[in-house]
Every structure is written in structure tokens, then in C-alpha cells.
Amino acid sequence: MRPKVLFCLLPLILLSCTKEVKTKDSLLEHLPPDPSLVIKISNLTNFKSELKNNASLQSVERFSGLQEIMARVKGLDHLNTEQTCILALYEVGKDNFDYVLATKNESGLFNADSVANKTVETLSYEGANITKYRLDGLEVFSLNKNKEILMSSSMMLLENIVRLGHNTLVDPVLEKLYQASSKNKSATLFINPASNAALLPVKEIHEIANPFSSWISLDFTANSDEVNLNGVAMAPDSIKSFVNLFKGTSPLSNKTPTYAPINAQAILSYTFDDYQVFAKNQNNYLDRVRKVDSLFNTIEEVGVIYLNNQKVVLLKSFGTESLYDYLDQRKTASQTYQGNEILELQEKRWVEQSFTPLVQNFESNFCTLLDNSFIFSENKEALQTIVSSYKSSSSLDKDQGYLTAKASLANESSILFVSDETGINLLAERELSTEMVSDIKDSDFKDQVFASQMVMDNGFGHFNILVSKIAKRQEQNTVSPLFTLELNTDLATDPQFVKNHRTKKQEVVVQDQNNVLYLISTDGKILWTKQLDGRIQGDIQQVDIYKNGKLQLAFCTNDQFLIIDRNGDEVAPFNIDFDGGNLNPLAVFDYDGSRNYRFVVTQGKKVFMYNNQGKIVNGFTFKEAPSNILGAPKHFRVGNKDYLVFKQDNNTLRILHRVGSDRIKVTEKIDFSNNEVFLYKNKFSVTNKAGVLHQIDTNGKLVATNFNLNADHGYYATSNTLVFMDDNILSIKGKKVELELGVYSKPKIFYIYDKIYVAVTDIQNQQIYLFDSQAKPIPNFPVYGSSLIDLSDMDNDKKLELVAKDQDNSLIVYKIN
């Protein structure tokens, strides 16, 4: 396969898919030699999540050539580790691959207890014990080696490792890239086009005399809409690699997209700031001796435009006079189209011969000059299309797919490839195997853009590879999904936004049905998971117990009070168990904003108040209530006085001092509704099941206002805003809005950037409504198929995001522009 076509198809191939020295302290030394692909996995949980939640990767999994590989790797589903591990694929026969995985050995690493149909036996080979697992017909072999464990789908590969002992040798280029790879990415891919063609599904696999490069290292990142691979391609002088065509040159801004029509299938652009240097590299690559032609000294970009299944070639120049005179003298005919002269040329292979291997299989029959670029084509109609689109400003650089790709790419490239679905289909049909072409055409890449970029710098080719859902044009007051994330099982708690104290951005925290707690970044990546013993009660609170700006997460489960730090680790001594369970949500009081917190845990009638050191506050005397406490206690500050408010199931509202004695005695019994106590107009305000609003002022005076609400009404208040949800009638500051018939959640008030937003969800019909403080609907709401949980500004850009559950009980985040 031609090296440049490898560059074009890398986005799709990598989705689907040596002088030796001793190494030290590297998992690589445990692998058999000559892997076809090596994947360093730094965060297994994240990597699995990114693979699971990206639509493009899910499509590729169905490719016939990958199904057998995926079936074999499925044996690693029972692997659970936070340690770095490496997964290597080996060709063990035509179109047949096995894997070896190496990682640090630890207890609980491989747990197949949930597999009903399994057998385990120990095999012996040259003094080494190899464990063989048979799991529902799938074989997995494991071998302990020093402090590491090796797992494989092939007994033969582990036998090879045993025979090699400690004599495994590693390519020094691979080792260098391995040691330099990012630890902050979930995974890094390493592939060597110079020696491994096994994973490239080309029509004819043959020895590549001049490969694209030596090893390529690519850090992997993915979310629901995008896969991004960033890294470097090594280009030693000892290898006549395609990358070295650009050695000693600097990348320039790619202009080919400004000449390509907006309906172009793909573009491929090469730039260099010194043609003489490029030409010498070209002679070396082609192993030829040829005098460098000064005719092309002004050329700084070679572009290939794929249009209607044909090629158009562009030569961009910073001085056109000499080359134009040369072409004009060699024309056989000419005509004018929209003021542009189109020349018919004698030398059909002239461009190809001058710029091979950048241009191949191309006849330069026609040419025109647009501004400072020469455009060549095989037929006249293609040039006419180029001229017409260029003059009407209908070029590819205005296409939304190209703009989506450009947003993630550098401004200057030595090589740039951008394609839509039709361009990928075209290139695959010309270069890939029949089976692969069929798989690609059967997949839905309609709304995807594919891009590859290489920037040459000091002997390294810096790579950026992208497969992304094409972003829609964002108009003001639009609501669009930012990302969707399917967890290992359904959500169990409401997702909520929490602040990242390092970036000041908002992230999402949620727990699933298996009681696993997740922290999720603004782009949908799982940052960490933590297995908890029980279900979190109510909201998670953020605190700064060390008063250093670093935030922790505090909460109660059914029978524990926990505080965990930014990394998901428990903060001692805040892992406190409560016999009998049945805890209410945690209440956190910060009386005067000094971060001298009081953590209040309530269990039935009992009240436990802890300080920042996890010790019981003995000065707080309200240790036990006369009857069970309902929900989380509340703290309010009015003037310079603190009020602690407890609801009890004997219909009593207790309002206490800091020390726990009664501050205000409320003698009237209140049949509490299923709503919280709020401070509204400096009055403690709560509703009963008959729809009456009870308000107690700081002198103990009680006022009751009958709003005639249903027993299951929703109620929320801030200091000056009162909101009710009764059946399908939403009332904001007395202004009523009639919504569609449905079953509605309690209303929520969000105060963001000095603006008040009121949100409510029709749970029955899965619709989210959003209003301002004057009861005016926010444009483009309701949002369908979701139920709102939380609203925030994730990226500090004064654009709102809301986190919700979708109809499949997955997490979804919307952006409001």
C-alpha cells in the first residue's frame, strides 16, 4: 500500500485495528518479539468507557476482520486493575491474531467468579506453571513472571515467553516512545508501518520498500462524538520513510481547502517552505540521481482534491510567472471559462513525474491559474467546477465538516488530510480489501469527518488524527447534546455538577446501580470510579476541610458517612459506619464561611454532629429528637444569627441555636409535604399536604397562606423567589404557566451569573422545561427524551450546561448557547 494512502486511511485503520537492546523496568520486555500492534493502557476503566461510548468505535467493532480479534480479547472482560498494562497483538496465521497482555500482578486482578460455565487447570511447560481458564468456551492462559502477570489467548505465545526467559529484546525506538507516552491518557497505541503490514487490510500485502515511517506513537482520547489520536512518527535517517520527504522543511498554512469545492469528497495537502530541500529529500526517497529543477522553486504546497471520484491537483506558488510561461508554451489548446483561461497540455504525466510520490496515477490534461495556484485536472469539467465554486466563495473551508476538523488541528501542516464519508469510501475502494470495503460501506459514517495531520519538526512527525461527529452550526439560544455516557449499568442517583478546584470547571458525579461512584470530565471522560458499599443518600456536598482551596466530596450512604478527595481516595478519619443504617442525607453547616464545618448525620431520632477532625461536637446538645427526623437538617443565617431547622415525623418543626437548644418554638403541628424547608423573605417557609404555605418569622410569628395545592405539589424558594408546581401549572413569583398534561417533578431554582432559571421535568413524557424569573420560557425548550437533574456553567464561558437522564437511563449533558 502506498505510504500516503496509509496516512489518509489511518483514522479508520487505527479505529479498527528493528536493532534491539535490553530494557529496564518496562512491561515491553515481557512481550514476545514483533508485535503487530502494542497498546499501553494507563487507565483501563477509562479506556473501556471511551471504547463503549463512541459511536464510530462501536461501528468498527462490527467489521468482519475485527470480529475474531474482539471475540478473543473478550476474555479480558474479567480483568480489573488500576495498574498500567500493555496489550500486544500478534499474527499467528493468515488473518488470525492472538494477544498477550502484561501488567503488575495484584490480588483480584482477574475475577471470573460470575462465569457459570468455567474450568481452571494448571499446565506445566519447561518448569513454568501456566493457568488455563476456559470461560463459556473461550480460552485464556496466564503466566506469572517475577512481579508481573502475562495473559494470552494463545498457549503457544506464553510458551515462547517461557523459552525466551529474560532474553527478550525491544526495539529502542519503541522503548523511547513508550517511556515518553502520556500517563494522563487512557491508552497509547504503537504501530510500526516499516515492519508490520499484518493489520493493514490492503488488496495486496507486499514488502514496503519506503514505508511511511518507523514506529508511530498515538495517545488515545475519545468521547461520545469524537476519537482523537495525538503523537509522533519516528523518522530515523536509516529508513527511507515518507515522513522524511519533509525533513528540513517547515510546515505552512494549508490553502488547498480554499480551492476545493464545498462538495469535495476529500483533500490531501502537502506543504514545505523550501522546494530545493524537498526535492533533495525526494531524490533520496526515490533512490535516484536527478538535478533539482529550479522551475518549481516557488512551489510551497501540493494539493490533491478528490471530486466526483476523480483527482484534481493543485500547485500553490508565491511567484507564478516562470511556471505559467512554461505551461503556456506547451499547451495544445485553450479556452476561457468565467474569465479564467483553461489550458490543454501536451505532457500528461508531467505533474506526476515531478511530484511523485505526492501525486500518483494522475494525468495532467488541463490546467488553469486561480490567483497564485495552478490547478490541474484529468477532465475539463472538474476545472470548471473548481473555478465556479472558488468565484462563488463556495469552498471546502466553509463546510461544517471541515470546520469541525479544523477546530482540533494545528493551523499549519506538513501533511493534511480531511475527508467525509464519501471520501473514505472512495479511498478504501481503491486500496483496501474487498471485505473491508464492504464493512465500511455498511457502516453509518454519514455525519462523521475524518482528518489526519502531520507537522514535521526536528526529525519528528507530530501526528493528530481525528474522527468526529460533524458539529452543527451553533446559533444563539440553541440546545444541543454535548455528550452522552452509558455507564456499566443504569444510574442509581441523580447526576450532579461538582467543581474541579484545579481547573475551576464543573464536572459530573453520579452513582450506578452497582454502587460505583463516577467522576466525569466536561468532555465525557470517566476520570475515576470508586466502589461504595451502599447507595448515596441525597446530594453530595463539596467541602474544603483543610482550608487550602482543595475540595472534597462529603456524603452519607445508607450506613456510612464518607469524605473522599479529588482522586477518589478516602479522607481519614471520615469513613464512619452506623449500625442499623437508614441514614438521612448529610447536612453540612458552615456558620460564618470560615470552613469550620459541622457535619450533621441523622439516623431515626439520633443526631451526630462532627467537626473537621471527624470528632463529635460535644457542645451540641441536640443528640436525640423526640421522634424521627425527616430528610437533611437545614442551616439558615438571618442577620448575625444562625438557625438550625429539623423536620420531625410527629409534624413538629424544630428551630435551634448552634448549641442545639430551641431558638424558636413552633407550637403548631404541620402535616409536612414532601418538600424541603426554605428561607423566603427572611421567614422559614414550608408547605403541608393540603397546599398551605406555613411561614415563621424570627420572632416566632406564624402566617399560613392557602394556595390550594394538591398533596403531591412541588415547591422551591430562594430569598425572593417562590415557585410552585401543581399538576401541570407552574407558578413563578405568582405568574402562572400552563404546561402540557403530564407528571411533573419538583421545580428547581438555579442562580447563575446573576440570573435566575426555573426548571421542571415532565417525568411521564420525558421533557425538560426551562424558564426565567419572569416565567418566560427559554427558547428551544422543552428538550425531549430526558429528565433534568442539574444546571451549571461547566466551562466558565457564561454558557449553560444541564445534566440529565435520557430515556435509556444514561447520563446526558446538554449545552445551551
PDB file of N, CA, C and O in Angstrom, residues 53 59 86 360 423 523 540 545 608 757 765 795 803:
ATOM      1  N   ASN A  53     -18.535   4.086  24.605  1.00  0.00           N
ATOM      2  CA  ASN A  53     -19.464   5.200  24.424  1.00  0.00           C
ATOM      3  C   ASN A  53     -19.250   5.999  23.146  1.00  0.00           C
ATOM      4  O   ASN A  53     -19.888   7.030  22.958  1.00  0.00           O
ATOM      5  N   SER A  59     -19.241   1.095  15.608  1.00  0.00           N
ATOM      6  CA  SER A  59     -19.458   0.674  14.225  1.00  0.00           C
ATOM      7  C   SER A  59     -18.311  -0.193  13.736  1.00  0.00           C
ATOM      8  O   SER A  59     -18.514  -1.205  13.066  1.00  0.00           O
ATOM      9  N   ILE A  86      -0.094  -3.459  29.191  1.00  0.00           N
ATOM     10  CA  ILE A  86       0.099  -3.351  27.753  1.00  0.00           C
ATOM     11  C   ILE A  86      -0.530  -4.559  27.075  1.00  0.00           C
ATOM     12  O   ILE A  86      -0.429  -5.690  27.559  1.00  0.00           O
ATOM     13  N   GLN A 360       0.281  10.541  -7.683  1.00  0.00           N
ATOM     14  CA  GLN A 360       0.433   9.280  -8.402  1.00  0.00           C
ATOM     15  C   GLN A 360      -0.843   8.950  -9.159  1.00  0.00           C
ATOM     16  O   GLN A 360      -1.944   9.369  -8.767  1.00  0.00           O
ATOM     17  N   GLY A 423     -15.455  10.308   0.779  1.00  0.00           N
ATOM     18  CA  GLY A 423     -14.027  10.267   0.503  1.00  0.00           C
ATOM     19  C   GLY A 423     -13.371   9.025   1.078  1.00  0.00           C
ATOM     20  O   GLY A 423     -12.518   8.396   0.434  1.00  0.00           O
ATOM     21  N   ASP A 523     -15.752  16.740  29.020  1.00  0.00           N
ATOM     22  CA  ASP A 523     -15.885  16.176  27.676  1.00  0.00           C
ATOM     23  C   ASP A 523     -16.328  14.716  27.710  1.00  0.00           C
ATOM     24  O   ASP A 523     -16.180  13.987  26.732  1.00  0.00           O
ATOM     25  N   ILE A 540     -24.482  15.119  47.093  1.00  0.00           N
ATOM     26  CA  ILE A 540     -23.094  15.133  47.564  1.00  0.00           C
ATOM     27  C   ILE A 540     -22.710  16.585  47.852  1.00  0.00           C
ATOM     28  O   ILE A 540     -23.007  17.479  47.062  1.00  0.00           O
ATOM     29  N   ILE A 545     -11.982  20.945  53.821  1.00  0.00           N
ATOM     30  CA  ILE A 545     -11.724  20.746  55.254  1.00  0.00           C
ATOM     31  C   ILE A 545     -10.320  21.171  55.659  1.00  0.00           C
ATOM     32  O   ILE A 545     -10.057  21.419  56.838  1.00  0.00           O
ATOM     33  N   PHE A 608     -25.948  13.175  65.043  1.00  0.00           N
ATOM     34  CA  PHE A 608     -24.497  13.153  65.251  1.00  0.00           C
ATOM     35  C   PHE A 608     -23.899  14.362  64.545  1.00  0.00           C
ATOM     36  O   PHE A 608     -24.079  14.523  63.334  1.00  0.00           O
ATOM     37  N   TYR A 757     -32.940  30.865  36.921  1.00  0.00           N
ATOM     38  CA  TYR A 757     -33.570  29.923  35.995  1.00  0.00           C
ATOM     39  C   TYR A 757     -34.421  28.960  36.814  1.00  0.00           C
ATOM     40  O   TYR A 757     -34.002  28.483  37.874  1.00  0.00           O
ATOM     41  N   ASN A 765     -43.564  12.157  30.280  1.00  0.00           N
ATOM     42  CA  ASN A 765     -43.292  12.314  28.845  1.00  0.00           C
ATOM     43  C   ASN A 765     -41.838  12.656  28.540  1.00  0.00           C
ATOM     44  O   ASN A 765     -41.501  12.925  27.388  1.00  0.00           O
ATOM     45  N   ASP A 795     -17.814  25.365  31.795  1.00  0.00           N
ATOM     46  CA  ASP A 795     -16.512  25.821  31.311  1.00  0.00           C
ATOM     47  C   ASP A 795     -16.225  27.286  31.601  1.00  0.00           C
ATOM     48  O   ASP A 795     -15.344  27.879  30.994  1.00  0.00           O
ATOM     49  N   VAL A 803     -27.303  18.722  33.076  1.00  0.00           N
ATOM     50  CA  VAL A 803     -27.072  17.292  33.099  1.00  0.00           C
ATOM     51  C   VAL A 803     -28.401  16.605  33.386  1.00  0.00           C
ATOM     52  O   VAL A 803     -29.200  17.081  34.202  1.00  0.00           O
TER      53      VAL A 803
END
